Coordinates of N, CA and C and ligand atoms in Angstrom, one line a residue:
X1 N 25.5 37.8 -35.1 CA 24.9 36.5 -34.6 C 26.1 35.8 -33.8
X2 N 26.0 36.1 -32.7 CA 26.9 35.1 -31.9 C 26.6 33.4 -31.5
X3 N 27.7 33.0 -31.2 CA 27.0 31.4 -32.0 C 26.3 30.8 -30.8
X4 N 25.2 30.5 -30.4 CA 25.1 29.3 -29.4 C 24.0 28.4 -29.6
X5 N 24.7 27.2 -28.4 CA 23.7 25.9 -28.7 C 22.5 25.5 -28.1
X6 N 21.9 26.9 -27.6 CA 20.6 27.2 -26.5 C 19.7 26.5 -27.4
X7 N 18.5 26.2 -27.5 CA 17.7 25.9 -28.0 C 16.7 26.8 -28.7
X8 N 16.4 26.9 -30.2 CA 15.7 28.1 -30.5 C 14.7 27.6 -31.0
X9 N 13.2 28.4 -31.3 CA 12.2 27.4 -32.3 C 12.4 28.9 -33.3
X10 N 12.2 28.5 -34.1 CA 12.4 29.0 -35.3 C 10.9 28.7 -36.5
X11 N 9.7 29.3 -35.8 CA 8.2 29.2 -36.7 C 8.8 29.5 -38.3
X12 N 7.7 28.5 -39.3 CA 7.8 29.0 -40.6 C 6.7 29.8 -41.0
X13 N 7.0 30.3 -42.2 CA 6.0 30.9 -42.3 C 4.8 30.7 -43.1
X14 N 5.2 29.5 -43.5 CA 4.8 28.4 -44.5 C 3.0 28.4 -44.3
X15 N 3.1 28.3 -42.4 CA 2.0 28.1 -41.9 C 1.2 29.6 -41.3
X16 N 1.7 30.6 -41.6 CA 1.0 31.8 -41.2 C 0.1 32.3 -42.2
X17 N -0.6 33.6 -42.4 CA -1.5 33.7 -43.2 C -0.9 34.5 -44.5
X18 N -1.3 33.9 -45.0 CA -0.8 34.8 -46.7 C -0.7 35.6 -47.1
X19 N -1.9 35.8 -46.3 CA -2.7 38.1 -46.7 C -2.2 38.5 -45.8
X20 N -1.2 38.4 -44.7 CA -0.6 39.0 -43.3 C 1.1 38.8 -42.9
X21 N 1.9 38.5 -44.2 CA 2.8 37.9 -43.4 C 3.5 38.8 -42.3
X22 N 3.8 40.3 -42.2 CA 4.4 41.5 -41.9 C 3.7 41.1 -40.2
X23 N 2.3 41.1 -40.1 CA 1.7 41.3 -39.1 C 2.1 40.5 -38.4
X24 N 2.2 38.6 -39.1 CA 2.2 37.7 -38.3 C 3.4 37.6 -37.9
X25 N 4.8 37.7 -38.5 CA 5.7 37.9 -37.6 C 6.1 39.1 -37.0
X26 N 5.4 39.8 -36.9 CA 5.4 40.5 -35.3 C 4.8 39.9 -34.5
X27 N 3.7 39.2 -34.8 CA 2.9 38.8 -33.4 C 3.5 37.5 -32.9
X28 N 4.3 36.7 -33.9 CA 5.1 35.8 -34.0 C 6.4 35.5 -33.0
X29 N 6.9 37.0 -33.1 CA 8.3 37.4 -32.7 C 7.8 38.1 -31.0
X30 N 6.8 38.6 -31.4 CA 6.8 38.9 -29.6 C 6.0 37.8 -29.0
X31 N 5.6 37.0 -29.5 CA 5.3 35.9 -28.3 C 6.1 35.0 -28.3
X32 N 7.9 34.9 -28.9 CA 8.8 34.1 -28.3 C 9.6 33.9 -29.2
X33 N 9.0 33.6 -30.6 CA 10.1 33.4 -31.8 C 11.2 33.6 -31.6
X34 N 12.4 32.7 -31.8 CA 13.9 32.9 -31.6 C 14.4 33.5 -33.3
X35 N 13.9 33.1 -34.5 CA 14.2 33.1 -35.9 C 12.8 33.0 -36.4
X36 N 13.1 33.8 -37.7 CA 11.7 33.5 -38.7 C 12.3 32.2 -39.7
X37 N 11.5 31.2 -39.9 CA 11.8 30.6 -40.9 C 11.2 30.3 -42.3
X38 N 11.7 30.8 -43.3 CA 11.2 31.4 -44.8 C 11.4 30.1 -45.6
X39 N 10.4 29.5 -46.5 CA 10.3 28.5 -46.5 C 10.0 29.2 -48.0
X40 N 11.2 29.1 -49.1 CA 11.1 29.0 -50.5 C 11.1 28.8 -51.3
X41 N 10.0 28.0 -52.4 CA 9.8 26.9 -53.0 C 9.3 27.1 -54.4
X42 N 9.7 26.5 -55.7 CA 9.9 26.9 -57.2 C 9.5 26.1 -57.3
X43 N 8.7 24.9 -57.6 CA 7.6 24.1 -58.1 C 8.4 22.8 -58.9
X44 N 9.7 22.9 -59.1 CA 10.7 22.4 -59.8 C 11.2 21.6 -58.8
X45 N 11.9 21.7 -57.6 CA 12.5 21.1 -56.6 C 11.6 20.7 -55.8
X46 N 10.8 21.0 -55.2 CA 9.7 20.5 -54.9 C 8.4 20.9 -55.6
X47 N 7.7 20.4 -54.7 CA 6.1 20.4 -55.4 C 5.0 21.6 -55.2
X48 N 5.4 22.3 -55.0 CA 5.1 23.5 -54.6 C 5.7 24.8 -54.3
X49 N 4.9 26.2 -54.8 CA 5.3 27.1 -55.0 C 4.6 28.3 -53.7
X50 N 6.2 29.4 -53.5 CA 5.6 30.1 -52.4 C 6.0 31.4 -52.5
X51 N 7.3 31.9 -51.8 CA 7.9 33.2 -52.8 C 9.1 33.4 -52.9
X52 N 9.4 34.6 -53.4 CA 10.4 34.9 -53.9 C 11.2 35.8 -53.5
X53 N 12.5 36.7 -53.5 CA 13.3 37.5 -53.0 C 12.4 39.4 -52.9
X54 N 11.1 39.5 -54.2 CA 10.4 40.5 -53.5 C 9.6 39.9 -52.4
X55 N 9.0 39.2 -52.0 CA 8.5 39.1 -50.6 C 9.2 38.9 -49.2
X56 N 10.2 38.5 -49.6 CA 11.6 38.4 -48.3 C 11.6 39.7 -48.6
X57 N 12.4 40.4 -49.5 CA 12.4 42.1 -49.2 C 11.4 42.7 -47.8
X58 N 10.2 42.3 -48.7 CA 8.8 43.1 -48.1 C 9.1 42.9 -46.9
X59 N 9.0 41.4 -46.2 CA 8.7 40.9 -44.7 C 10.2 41.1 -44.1
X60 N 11.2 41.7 -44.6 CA 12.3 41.7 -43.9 C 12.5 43.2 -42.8
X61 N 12.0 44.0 -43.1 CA 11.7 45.4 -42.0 C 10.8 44.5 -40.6
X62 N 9.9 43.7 -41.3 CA 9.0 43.1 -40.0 C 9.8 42.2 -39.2
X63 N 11.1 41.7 -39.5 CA 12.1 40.9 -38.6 C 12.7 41.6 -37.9
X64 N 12.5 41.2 -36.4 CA 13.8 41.3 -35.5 C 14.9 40.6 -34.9
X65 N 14.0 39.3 -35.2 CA 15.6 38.6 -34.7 C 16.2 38.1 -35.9
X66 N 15.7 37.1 -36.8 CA 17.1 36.1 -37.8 C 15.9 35.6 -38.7
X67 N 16.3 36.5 -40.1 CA 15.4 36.1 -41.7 C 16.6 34.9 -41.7
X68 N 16.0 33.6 -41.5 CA 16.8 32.3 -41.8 C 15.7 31.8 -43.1
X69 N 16.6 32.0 -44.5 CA 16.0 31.5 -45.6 C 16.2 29.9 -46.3
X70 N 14.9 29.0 -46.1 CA 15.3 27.9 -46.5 C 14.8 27.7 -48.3
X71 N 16.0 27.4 -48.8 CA 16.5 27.7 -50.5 C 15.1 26.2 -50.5
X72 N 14.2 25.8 -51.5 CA 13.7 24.6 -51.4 C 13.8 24.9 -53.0
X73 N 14.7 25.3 -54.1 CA 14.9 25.5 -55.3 C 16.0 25.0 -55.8
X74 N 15.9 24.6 -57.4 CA 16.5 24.2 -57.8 C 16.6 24.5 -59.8
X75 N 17.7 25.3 -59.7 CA 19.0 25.2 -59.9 C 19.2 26.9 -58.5
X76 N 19.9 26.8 -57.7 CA 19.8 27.8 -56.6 C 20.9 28.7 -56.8
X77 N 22.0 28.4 -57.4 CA 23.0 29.9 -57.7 C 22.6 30.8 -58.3
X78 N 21.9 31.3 -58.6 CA 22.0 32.4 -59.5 C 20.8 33.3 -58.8
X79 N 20.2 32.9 -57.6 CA 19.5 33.5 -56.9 C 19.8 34.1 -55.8
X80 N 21.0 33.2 -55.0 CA 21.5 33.9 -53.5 C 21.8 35.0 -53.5
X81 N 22.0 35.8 -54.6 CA 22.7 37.0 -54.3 C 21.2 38.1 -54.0
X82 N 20.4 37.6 -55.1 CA 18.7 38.1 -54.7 C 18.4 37.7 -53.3
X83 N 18.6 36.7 -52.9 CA 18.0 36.2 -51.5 C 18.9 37.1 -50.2
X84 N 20.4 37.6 -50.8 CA 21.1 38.0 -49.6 C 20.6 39.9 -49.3
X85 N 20.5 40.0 -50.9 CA 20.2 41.4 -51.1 C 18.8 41.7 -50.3
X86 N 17.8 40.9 -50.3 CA 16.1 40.7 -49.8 C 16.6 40.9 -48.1
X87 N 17.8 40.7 -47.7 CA 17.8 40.6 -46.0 C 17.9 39.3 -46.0
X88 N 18.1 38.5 -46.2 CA 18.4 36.9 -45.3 C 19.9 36.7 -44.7
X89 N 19.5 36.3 -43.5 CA 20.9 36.4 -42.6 C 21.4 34.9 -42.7
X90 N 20.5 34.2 -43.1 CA 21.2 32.8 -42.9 C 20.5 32.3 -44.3
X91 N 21.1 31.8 -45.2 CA 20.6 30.8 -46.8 C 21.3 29.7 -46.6
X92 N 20.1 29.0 -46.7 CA 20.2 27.6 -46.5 C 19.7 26.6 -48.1
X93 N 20.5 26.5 -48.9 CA 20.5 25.3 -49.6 C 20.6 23.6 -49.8
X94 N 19.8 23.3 -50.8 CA 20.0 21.8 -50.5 C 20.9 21.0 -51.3
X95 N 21.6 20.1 -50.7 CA 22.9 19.3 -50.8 C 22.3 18.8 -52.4
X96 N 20.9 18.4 -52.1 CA 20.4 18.0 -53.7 C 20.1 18.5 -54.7
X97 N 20.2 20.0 -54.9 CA 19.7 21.1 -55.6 C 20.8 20.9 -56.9
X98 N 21.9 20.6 -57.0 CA 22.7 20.7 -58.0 C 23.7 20.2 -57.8
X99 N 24.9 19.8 -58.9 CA 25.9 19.4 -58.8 C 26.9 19.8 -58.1
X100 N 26.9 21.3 -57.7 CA 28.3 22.1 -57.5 C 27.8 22.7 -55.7
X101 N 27.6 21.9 -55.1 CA 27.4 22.0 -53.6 C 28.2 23.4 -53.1
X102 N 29.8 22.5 -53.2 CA 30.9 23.4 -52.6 C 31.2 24.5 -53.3
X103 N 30.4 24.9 -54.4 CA 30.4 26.2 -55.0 C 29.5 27.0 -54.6
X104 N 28.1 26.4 -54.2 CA 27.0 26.9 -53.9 C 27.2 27.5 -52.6
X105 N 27.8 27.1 -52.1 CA 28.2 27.6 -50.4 C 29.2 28.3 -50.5
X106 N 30.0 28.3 -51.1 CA 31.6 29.8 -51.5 C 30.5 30.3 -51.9
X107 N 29.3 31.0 -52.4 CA 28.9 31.8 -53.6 C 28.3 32.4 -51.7
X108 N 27.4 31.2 -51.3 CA 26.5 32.1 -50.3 C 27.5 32.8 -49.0
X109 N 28.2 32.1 -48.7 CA 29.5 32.4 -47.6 C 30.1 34.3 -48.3
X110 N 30.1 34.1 -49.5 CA 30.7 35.2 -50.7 C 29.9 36.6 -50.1
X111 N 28.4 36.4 -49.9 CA 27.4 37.7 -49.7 C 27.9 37.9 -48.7
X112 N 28.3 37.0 -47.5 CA 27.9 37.9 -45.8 C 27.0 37.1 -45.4
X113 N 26.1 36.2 -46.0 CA 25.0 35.3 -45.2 C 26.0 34.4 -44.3
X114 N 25.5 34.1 -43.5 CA 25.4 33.0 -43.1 C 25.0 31.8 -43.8
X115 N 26.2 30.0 -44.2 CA 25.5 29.3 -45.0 C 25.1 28.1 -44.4
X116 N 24.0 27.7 -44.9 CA 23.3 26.3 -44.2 C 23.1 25.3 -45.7
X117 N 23.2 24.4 -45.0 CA 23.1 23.2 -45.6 C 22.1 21.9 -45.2
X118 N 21.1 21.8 -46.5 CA 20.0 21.3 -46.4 C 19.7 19.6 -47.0
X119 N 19.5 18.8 -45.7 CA 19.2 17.2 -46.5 C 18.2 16.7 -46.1
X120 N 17.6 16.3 -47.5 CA 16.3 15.4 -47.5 C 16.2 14.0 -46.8
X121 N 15.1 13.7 -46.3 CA 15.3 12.6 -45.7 C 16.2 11.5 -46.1
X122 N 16.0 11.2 -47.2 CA 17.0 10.2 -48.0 C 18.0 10.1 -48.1
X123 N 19.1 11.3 -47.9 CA 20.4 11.5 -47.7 C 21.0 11.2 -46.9
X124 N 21.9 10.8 -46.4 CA 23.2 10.4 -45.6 C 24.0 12.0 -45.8
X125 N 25.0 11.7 -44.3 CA 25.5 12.5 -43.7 C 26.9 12.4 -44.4
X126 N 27.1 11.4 -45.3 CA 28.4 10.8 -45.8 C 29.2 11.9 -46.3
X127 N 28.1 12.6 -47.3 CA 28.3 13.8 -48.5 C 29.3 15.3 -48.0
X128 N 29.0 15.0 -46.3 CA 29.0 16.2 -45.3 C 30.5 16.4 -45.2
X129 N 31.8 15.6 -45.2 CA 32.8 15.7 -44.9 C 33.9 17.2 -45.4
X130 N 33.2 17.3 -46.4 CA 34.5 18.3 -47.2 C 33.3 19.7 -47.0
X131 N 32.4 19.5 -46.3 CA 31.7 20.6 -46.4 C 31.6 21.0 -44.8
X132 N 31.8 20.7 -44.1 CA 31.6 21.0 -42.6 C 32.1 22.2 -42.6
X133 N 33.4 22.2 -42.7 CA 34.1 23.3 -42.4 C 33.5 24.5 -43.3
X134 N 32.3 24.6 -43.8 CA 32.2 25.9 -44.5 C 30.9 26.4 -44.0
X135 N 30.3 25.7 -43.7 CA 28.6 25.9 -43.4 C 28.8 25.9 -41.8
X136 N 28.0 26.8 -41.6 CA 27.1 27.2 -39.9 C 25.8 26.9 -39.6
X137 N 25.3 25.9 -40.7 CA 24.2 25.3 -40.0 C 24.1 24.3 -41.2
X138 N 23.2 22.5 -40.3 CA 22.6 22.2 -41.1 C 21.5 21.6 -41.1
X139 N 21.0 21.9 -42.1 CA 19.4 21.9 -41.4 C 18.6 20.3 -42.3
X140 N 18.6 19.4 -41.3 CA 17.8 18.1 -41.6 C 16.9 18.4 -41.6
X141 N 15.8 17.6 -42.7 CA 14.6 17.5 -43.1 C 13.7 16.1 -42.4
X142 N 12.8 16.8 -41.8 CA 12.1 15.4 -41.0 C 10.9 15.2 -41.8
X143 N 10.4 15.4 -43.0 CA 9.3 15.5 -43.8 C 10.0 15.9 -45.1
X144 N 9.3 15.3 -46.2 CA 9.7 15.6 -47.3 C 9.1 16.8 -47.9
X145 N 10.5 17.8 -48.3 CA 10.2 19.2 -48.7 C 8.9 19.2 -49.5
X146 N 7.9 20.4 -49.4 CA 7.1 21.5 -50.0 C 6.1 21.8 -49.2
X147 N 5.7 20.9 -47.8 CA 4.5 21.1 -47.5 C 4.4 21.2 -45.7
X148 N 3.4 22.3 -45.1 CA 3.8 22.2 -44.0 C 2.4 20.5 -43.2
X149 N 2.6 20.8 -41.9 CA 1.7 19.7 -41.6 C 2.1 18.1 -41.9
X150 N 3.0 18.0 -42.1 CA 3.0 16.7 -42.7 C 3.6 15.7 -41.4
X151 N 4.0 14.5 -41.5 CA 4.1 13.7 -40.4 C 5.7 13.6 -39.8
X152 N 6.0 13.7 -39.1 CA 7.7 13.6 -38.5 C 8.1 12.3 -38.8
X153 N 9.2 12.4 -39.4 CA 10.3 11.3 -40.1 C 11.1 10.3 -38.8
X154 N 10.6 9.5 -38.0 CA 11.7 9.2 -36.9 C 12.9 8.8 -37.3
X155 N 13.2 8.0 -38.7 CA 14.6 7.4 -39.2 C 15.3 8.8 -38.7
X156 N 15.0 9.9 -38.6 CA 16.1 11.5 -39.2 C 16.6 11.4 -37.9
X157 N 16.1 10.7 -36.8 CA 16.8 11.0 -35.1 C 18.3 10.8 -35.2
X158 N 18.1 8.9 -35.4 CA 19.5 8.8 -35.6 C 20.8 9.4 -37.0
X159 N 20.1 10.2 -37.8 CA 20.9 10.7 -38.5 C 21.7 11.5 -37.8
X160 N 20.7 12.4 -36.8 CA 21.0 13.9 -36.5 C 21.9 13.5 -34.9
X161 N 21.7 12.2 -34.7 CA 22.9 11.9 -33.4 C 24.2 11.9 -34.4
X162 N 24.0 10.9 -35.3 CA 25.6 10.9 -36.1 C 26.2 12.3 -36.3
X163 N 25.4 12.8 -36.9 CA 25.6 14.6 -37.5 C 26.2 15.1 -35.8
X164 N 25.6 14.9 -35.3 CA 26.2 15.9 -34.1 C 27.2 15.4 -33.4
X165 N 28.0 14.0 -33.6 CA 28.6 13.5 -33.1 C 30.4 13.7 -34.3
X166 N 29.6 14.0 -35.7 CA 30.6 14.5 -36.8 C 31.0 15.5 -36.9
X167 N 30.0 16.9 -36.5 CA 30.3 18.1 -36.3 C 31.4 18.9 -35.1
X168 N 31.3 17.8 -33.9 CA 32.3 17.9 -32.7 C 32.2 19.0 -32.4
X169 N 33.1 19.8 -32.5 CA 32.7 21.6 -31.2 C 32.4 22.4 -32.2
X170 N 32.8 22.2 -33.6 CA 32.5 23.3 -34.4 C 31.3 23.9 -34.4
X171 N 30.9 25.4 -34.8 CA 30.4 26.1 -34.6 C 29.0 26.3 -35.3
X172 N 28.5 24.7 -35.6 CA 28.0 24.7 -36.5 C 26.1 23.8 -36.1
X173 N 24.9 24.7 -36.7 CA 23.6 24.9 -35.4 C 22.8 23.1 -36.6
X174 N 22.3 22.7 -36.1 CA 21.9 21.9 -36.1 C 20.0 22.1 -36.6
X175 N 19.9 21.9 -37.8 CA 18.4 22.6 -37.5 C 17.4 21.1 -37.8
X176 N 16.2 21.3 -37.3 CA 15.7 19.9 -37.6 C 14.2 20.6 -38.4
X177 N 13.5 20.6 -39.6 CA 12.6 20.8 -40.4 C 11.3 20.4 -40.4
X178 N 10.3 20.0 -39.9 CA 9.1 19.5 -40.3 C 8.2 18.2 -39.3
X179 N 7.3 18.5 -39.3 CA 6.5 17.9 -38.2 C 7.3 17.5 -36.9
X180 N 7.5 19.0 -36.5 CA 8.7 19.5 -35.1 C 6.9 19.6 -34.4
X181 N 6.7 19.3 -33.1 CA 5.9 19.2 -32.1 C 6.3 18.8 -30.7
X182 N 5.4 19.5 -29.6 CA 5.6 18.6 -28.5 C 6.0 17.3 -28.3
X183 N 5.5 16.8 -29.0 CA 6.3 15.0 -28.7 C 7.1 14.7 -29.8
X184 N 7.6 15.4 -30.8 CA 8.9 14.9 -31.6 C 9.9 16.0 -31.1
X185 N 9.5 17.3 -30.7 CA 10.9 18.0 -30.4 C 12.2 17.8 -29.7
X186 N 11.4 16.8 -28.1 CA 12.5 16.6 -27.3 C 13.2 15.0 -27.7
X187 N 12.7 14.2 -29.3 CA 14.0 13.2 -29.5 C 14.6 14.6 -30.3
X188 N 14.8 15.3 -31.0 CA 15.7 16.2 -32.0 C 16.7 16.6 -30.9
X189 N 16.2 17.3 -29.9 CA 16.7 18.3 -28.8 C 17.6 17.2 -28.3
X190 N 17.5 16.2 -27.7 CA 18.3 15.1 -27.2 C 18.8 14.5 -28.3
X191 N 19.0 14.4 -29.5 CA 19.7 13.8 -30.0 C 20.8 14.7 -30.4
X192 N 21.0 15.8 -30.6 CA 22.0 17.1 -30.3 C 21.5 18.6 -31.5
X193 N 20.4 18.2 -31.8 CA 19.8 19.4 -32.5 C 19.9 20.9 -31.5
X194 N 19.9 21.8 -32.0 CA 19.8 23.3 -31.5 C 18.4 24.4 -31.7
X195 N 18.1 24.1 -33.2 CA 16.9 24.9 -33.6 C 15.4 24.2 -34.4
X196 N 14.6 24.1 -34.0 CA 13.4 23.1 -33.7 C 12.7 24.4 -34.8
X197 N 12.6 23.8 -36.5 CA 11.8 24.8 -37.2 C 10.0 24.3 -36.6
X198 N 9.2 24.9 -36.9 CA 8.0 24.5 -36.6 C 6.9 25.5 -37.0
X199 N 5.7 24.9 -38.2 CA 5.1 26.1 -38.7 C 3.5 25.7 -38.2
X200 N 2.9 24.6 -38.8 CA 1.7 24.2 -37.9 C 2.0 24.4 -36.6
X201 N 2.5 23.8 -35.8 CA 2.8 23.7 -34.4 C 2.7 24.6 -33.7
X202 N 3.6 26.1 -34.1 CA 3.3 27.2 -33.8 C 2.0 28.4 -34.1
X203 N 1.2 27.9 -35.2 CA 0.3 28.8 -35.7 C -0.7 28.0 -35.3
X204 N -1.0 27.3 -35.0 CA -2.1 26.4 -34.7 C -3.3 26.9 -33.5
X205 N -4.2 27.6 -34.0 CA -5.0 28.5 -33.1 C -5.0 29.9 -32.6
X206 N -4.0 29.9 -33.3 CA -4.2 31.5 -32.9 C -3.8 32.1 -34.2
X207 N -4.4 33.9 -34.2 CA -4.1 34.6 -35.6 C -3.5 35.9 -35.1
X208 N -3.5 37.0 -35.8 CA -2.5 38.5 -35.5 C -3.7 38.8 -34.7
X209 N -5.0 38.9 -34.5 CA -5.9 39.2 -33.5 C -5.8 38.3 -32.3
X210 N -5.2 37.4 -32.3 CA -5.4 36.1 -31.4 C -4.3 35.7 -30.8
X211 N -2.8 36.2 -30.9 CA -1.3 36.1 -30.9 C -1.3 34.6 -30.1
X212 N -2.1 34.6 -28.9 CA -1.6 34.0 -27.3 C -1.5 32.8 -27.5
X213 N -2.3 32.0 -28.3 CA -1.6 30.6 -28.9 C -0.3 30.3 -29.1
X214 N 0.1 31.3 -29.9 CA 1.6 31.3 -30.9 C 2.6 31.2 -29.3
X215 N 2.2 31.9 -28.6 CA 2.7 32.0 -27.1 C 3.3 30.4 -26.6
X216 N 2.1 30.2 -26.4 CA 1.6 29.0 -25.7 C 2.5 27.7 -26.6
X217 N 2.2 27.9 -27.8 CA 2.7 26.7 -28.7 C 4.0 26.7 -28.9
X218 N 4.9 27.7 -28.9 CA 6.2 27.9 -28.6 C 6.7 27.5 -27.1
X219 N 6.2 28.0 -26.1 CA 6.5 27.3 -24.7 C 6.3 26.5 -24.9
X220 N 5.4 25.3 -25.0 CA 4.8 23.9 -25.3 C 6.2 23.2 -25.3
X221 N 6.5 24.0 -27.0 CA 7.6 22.5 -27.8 C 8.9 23.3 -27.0
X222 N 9.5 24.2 -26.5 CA 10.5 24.6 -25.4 C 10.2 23.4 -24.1
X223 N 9.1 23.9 -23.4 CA 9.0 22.8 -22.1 C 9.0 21.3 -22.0
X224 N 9.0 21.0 -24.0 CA 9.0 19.0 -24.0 C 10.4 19.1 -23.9
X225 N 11.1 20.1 -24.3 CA 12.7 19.9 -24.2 C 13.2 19.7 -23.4
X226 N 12.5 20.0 -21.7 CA 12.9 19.8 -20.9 C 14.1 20.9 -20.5
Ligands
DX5_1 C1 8.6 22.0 -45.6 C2 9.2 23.2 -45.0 C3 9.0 23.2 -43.4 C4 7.6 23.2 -43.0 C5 7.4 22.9 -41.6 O1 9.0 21.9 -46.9 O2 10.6 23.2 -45.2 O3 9.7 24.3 -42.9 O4 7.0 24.5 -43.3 O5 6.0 22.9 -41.3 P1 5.5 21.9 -40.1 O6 6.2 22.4 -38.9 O7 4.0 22.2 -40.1 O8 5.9 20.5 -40.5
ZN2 ZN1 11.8 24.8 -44.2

């Protein structure tokens, strides 16, 4: 994965069909998908439950471009080595999942993933200083974790101007999380974001019989970018 700051959307899967996931990211991936985004959830850290390192296994032959796994668990060490083994190229944990952050990221940095670093709306960017230099993405929360569909956070703009003004040239992708659409994508994109997750947005009308939506809805939130 060579690093750049093109613009990617990155669908979840959060919002695809349950009984289909294999199918839908194919149909997903050839109508534009830059990344799959795996949205992981233990009922503990958030409110809701989804899956686990055998179903990343399963849907990881159906990836062609980037199994980007977002950790939404908590206590998360003692999983990543399951989640790196399952195929995830990128594990993304959250800053609030546990005490031992800068351990959590030597552990996932440790497999060969790629590590990301995950903050709920409520967090400050303060926490970020001794961690920059180890993480290659971090992925802001514009909705509070467990659920897709929900409403875009505007306070997270000006977080993610700060964030991208702290990160400087480092090599490091900027992801923005939840109620991503045509009219919230291009403040993220302009405020220095790189990858626009989006699971409604992109599944919204169309199914693996129906792909051309997924098409359309991905160009959509690209062309508000301008
Ligand atoms: C929420 C997940 C998000 C969510 C995005 O906890 O982390 O990835 O699936 O869904 P939309 O794009 O519908 O807000
Ligand atoms: Zn997510």
């Amino acid at each position: 994965m060579t690093f750049s700051r093109d613009l990617k959307i990155a669908p979840s899967i959060l919002s695809a069909d349950f009984a289909n996931f294999g199918a839908e990211i194919e149909a997903v991936e050839t109508q534009g998908a830059d990344w799959i985004h795996v949205d992981v959830m233990d009922g503990h850290f958030v409110p809701n439950m989804t899956f686990g390192p055998p179903l990343c296994k399963a849907i990881r032959k159906h990836i062609n471009t980037v199994m980007d796994v977002h950790l939404m668990i908590s206590p998360v060490d003692q999983y990543i080595d399951a989640y790196r083994d399952a195929g995830a190229d990128i594990i993304t944990a959250h800053i609030e999942a546990g005490p031992h952050i800068h351990r959590t990221l030597q552990h996932i940095k440790s497999t060969g993933a790629k590590a990301g670093i995950a903050l709920n709306p409520g967090t400050g960017i303060g926490d970020m200083d001794y961690l920059l230099d180890m993480v290659d993405l971090v992925c802001v929360m514009t909705v509070n974790p467990g659920f897709g569909g929900q409403k875009f956070i505007h306070s997270q703009v000006e977080k993610v101007r700060q964030l991208r003004a702290k990160i400087g040239d480092r090599p490091i992708h900027i992801e923005i999380d939840g109620g991503i659409t045509p009219e919230t994508a291009p403040l993220m994109w302009d405020a220095g974001a790189d990858v626009l997750v989006a699971g409604s947005a992109v599944f919204k009308g169309g199914s693996v019989s129906n792909p051309k939506p997924y098409g359309e809805n991905i160009r959509a939130i690209k062309a508000s970018c301008g």
